[in-house]
Coordinates of C-alpha atoms in Angstrom, one line a residue:
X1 CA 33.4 76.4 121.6
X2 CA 33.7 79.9 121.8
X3 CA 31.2 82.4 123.3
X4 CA 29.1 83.9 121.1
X5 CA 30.1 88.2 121.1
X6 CA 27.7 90.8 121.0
X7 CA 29.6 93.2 119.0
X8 CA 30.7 91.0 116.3
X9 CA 32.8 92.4 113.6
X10 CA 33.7 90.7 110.0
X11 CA 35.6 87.5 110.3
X12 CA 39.6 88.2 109.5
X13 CA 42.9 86.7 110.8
X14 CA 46.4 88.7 110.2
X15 CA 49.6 85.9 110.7
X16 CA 51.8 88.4 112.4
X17 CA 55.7 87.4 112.8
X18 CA 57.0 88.9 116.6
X19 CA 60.6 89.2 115.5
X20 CA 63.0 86.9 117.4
X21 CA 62.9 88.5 120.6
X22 CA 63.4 92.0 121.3
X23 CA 60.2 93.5 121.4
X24 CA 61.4 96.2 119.4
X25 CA 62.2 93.9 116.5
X26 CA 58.6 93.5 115.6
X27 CA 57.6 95.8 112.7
X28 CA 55.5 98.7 111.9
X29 CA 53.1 96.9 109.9
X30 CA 52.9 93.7 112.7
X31 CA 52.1 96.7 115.1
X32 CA 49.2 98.5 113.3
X33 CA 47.8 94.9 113.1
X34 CA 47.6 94.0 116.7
X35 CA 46.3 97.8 117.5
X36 CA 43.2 96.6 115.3
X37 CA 42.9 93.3 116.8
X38 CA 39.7 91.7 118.9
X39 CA 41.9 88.6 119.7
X40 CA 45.6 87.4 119.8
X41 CA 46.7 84.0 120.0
X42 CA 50.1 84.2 121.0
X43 CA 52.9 81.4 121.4
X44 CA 55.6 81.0 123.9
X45 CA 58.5 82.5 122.2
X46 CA 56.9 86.2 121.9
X47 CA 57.8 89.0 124.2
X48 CA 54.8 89.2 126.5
X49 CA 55.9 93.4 126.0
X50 CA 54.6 93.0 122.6
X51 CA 51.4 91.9 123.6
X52 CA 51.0 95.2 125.2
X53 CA 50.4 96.8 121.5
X54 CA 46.9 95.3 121.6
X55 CA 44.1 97.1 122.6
X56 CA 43.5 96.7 126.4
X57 CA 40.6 95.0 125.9
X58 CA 41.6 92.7 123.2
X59 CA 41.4 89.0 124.4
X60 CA 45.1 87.6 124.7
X61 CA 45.3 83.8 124.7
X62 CA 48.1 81.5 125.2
X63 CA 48.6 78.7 122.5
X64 CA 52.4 77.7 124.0
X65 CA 54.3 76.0 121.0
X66 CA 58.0 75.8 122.2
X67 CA 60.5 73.3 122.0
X68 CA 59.4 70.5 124.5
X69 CA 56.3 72.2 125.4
X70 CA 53.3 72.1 123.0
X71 CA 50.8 73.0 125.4
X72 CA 48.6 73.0 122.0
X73 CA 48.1 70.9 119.3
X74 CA 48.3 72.9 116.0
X75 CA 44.4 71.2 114.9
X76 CA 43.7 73.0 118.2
X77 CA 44.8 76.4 118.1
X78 CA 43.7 76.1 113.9
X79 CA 39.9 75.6 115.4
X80 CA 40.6 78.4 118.1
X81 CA 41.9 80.3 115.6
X82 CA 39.0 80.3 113.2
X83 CA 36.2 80.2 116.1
X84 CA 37.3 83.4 117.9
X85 CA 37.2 85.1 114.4
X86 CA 33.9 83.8 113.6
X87 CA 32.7 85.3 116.9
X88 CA 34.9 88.1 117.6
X89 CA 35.9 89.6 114.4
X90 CA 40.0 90.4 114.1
X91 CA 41.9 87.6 114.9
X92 CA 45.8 88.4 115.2
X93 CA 47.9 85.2 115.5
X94 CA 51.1 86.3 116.9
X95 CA 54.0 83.9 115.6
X96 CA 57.5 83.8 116.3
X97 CA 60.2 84.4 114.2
X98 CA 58.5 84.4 110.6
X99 CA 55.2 82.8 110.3
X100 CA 56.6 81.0 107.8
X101 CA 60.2 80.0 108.5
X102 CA 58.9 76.6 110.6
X103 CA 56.0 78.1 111.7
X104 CA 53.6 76.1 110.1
X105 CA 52.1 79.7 109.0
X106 CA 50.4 78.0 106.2
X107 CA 48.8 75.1 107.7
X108 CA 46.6 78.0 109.4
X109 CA 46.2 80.1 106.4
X110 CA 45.0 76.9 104.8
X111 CA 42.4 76.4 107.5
X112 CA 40.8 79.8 107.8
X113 CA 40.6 79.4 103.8
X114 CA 38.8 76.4 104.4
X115 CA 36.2 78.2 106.9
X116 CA 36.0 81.1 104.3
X117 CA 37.6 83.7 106.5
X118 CA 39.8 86.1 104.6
X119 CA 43.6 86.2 105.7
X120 CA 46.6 88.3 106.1
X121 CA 50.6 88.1 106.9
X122 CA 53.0 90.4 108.0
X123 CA 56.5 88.8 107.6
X124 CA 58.7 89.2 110.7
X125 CA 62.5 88.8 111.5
X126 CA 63.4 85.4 111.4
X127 CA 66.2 84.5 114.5
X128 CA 67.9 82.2 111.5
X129 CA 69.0 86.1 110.2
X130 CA 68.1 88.4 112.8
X131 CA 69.9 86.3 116.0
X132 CA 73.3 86.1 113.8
X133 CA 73.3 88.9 112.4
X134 CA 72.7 90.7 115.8
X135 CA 76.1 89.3 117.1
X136 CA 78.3 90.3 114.5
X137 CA 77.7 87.4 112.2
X138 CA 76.6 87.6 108.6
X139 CA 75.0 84.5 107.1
X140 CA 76.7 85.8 103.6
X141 CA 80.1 87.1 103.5
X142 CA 82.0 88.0 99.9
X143 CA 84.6 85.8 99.4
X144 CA 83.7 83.6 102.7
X145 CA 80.0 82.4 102.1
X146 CA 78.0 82.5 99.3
X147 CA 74.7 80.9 100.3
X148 CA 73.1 80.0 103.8
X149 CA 71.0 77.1 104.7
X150 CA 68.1 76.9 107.4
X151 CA 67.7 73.7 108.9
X152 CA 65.7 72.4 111.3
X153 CA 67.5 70.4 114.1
X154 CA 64.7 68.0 114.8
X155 CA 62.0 66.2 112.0
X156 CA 58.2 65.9 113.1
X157 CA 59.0 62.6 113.5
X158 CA 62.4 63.2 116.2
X159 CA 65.3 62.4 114.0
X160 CA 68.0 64.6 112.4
X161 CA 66.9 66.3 109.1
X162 CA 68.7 64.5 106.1
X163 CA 69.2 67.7 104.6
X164 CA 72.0 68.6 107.0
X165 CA 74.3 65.9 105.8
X166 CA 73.9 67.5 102.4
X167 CA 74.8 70.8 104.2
X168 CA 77.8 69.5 105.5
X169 CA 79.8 68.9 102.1
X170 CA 79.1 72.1 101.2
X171 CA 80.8 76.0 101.8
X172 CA 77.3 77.5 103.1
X173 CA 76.4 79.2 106.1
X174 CA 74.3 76.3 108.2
X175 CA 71.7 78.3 110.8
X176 CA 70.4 75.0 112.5
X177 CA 67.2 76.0 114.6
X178 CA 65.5 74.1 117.4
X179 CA 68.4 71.8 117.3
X180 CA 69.9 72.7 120.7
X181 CA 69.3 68.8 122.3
X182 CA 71.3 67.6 119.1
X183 CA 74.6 69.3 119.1
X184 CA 76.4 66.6 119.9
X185 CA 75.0 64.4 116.7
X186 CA 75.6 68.3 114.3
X187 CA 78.9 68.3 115.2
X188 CA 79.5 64.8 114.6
X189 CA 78.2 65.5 111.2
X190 CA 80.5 68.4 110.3
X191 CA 84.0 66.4 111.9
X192 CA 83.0 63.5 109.8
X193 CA 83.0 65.5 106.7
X194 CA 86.8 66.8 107.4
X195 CA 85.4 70.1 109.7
X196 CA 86.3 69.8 113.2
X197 CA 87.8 73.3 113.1
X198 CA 85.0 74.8 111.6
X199 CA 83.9 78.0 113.3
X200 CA 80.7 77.3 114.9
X201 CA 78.3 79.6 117.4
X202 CA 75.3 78.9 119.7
X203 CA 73.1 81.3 120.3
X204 CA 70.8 81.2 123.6
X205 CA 67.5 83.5 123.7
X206 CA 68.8 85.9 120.9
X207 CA 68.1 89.1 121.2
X208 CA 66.4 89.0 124.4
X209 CA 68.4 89.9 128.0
X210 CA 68.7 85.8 128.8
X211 CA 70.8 86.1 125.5
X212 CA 74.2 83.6 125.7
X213 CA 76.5 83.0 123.3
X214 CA 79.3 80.4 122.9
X215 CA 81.9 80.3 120.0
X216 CA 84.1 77.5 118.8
X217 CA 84.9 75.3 116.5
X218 CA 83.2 71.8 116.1
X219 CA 85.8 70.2 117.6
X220 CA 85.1 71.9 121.0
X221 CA 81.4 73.2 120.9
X222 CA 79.7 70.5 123.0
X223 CA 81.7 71.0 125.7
X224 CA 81.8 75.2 125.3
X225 CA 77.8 74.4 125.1
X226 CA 78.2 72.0 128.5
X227 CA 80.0 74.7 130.3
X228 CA 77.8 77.7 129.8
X229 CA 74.6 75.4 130.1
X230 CA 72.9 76.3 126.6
X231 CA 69.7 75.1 126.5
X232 CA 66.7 76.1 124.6
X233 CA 65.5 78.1 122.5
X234 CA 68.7 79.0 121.0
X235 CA 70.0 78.5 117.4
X236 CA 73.3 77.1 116.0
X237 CA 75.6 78.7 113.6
X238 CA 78.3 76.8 111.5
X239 CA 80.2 78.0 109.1
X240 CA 83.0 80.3 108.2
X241 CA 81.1 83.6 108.6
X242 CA 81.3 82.8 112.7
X243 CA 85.1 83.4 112.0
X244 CA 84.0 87.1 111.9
X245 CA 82.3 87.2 115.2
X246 CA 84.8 89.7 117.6
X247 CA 86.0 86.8 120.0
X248 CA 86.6 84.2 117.7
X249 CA 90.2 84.9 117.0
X250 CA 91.0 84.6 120.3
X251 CA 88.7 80.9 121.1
X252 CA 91.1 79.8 118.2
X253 CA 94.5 80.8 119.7
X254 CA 93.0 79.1 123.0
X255 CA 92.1 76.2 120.8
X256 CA 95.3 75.5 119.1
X257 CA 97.4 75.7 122.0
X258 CA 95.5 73.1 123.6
X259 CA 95.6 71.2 120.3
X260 CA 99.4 71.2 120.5
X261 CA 99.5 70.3 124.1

């Protein structure tokens, strides 16, 4: 349980999207939140420069949530959530990405509502847009894509989402996220559907100065992936759009002369 503050202010939490990366991608509104804030919670994909937005005596906690490392449980950080604003006052809780774009944003809005503590969100830029988009590559193209999906890689309970072998028959742009340690199985999808040479892209630490990018086609992608040593976080891009991206016309000229032999 949380310490009891003197100075305790009224009871509010803000759900505050970071932005994907950059620190600079978090917005104007996120900012004038955190400058107001007693407490962040932060998780492990947000720019620790962020964090510096806060006042300096704010209390910053670490709540982890990254691929592979939940470091805590979402009932935990709902209950530290709720019992620093109780005691503290303004509670920021400082999500990457959108808070709501598999952030489970509304699992907490849900349990401050249940503790009768008044809520807030300020959407951020979700890596599924910002991260492509970034590199050259639009999720919607005229005359190339008209829709975009965005898909989670892995299901609570470890398995591929069903909804991406529905995505694979189809023209959309597919932005797979936290999907990295399932390439191989994506790509099966898309060659079994008749796409080996669709354009695909996978996009390590978007946005930030660990950023790596591989292009290629399904055919190939694994072992572009392989070579470059893409791990997580990082996103996955498939569809005709990543066509556009500047050095794609030349991973295809490499790809069809080793096609030919």
């Amino acid at each position: 349980m949380i310490q009891n503050n003197t100075n305790i202010r009224e009871p509010r939490i803000t759900l505050v999207g970071a932005g994907p990366g950059d620190a600079e991608l978090i917005t104007l509104k996120g900012i004038k939140a955190l400058q107001t804030a007693d407490v962040v919670l932060y998780d492990a994909l947000v720019n620790d420069e962020i964090l510096d937005f806060a006042p300096a005596d704010a209390v910053k906690v670490y709540v982890g949530k990254r691929s592979g490392d939940h470091s805590f449980s979402q009932d935990n950080i709902n209950r530290l959530m709720v019992d620093y604003a109780l005691n503290y006052g303004h509670v920021v809780r400082l999500k990457g990405g959108d808070p709501f774009v598999f952030g489970r944003g509304h699992e907490e809005l849900e349990f401050a509502a249940e503790h009768q503590i008044p809520t807030q969100v300020v959407p951020g830029i979700s890596s599924s847009i910002g991260v492509p988009g970034l590199q050259g590559i639009p999720v919607t193209h005229r005359g190339v894509s008209e829709s975009f999906w965005v898909i989670t890689g892995t299901t609570s309970d470890g398995k591929i989402s069903a909804d991406l072998y529905d995505a694979a028959k189809t023209n959309a742009t597919i932005v797979v996220l936290m999907g990295i340690h399932k390439l191989a199985k994506i790509a099966e999808i898309f060659k079994n559907e008749g796409k080996g040479q669709l354009p695909v892209a996978v996009i390590q630490s978007g946005t930030t100065v660990n950023e790596k990018v591989v292009v290629g086609v399904a055919d190939t992608i694994v072992a572009l992936a392989a070579e470059q040593s893409i791990t997580s976080p990082a996103l996955i891009v498939l569809g005709e759009v990543v066509a556009l991206h500047p050095t794609f016309k030349l991973v295809k000229e490499v790809y069809e002369v080793v096609a030919k032999g």
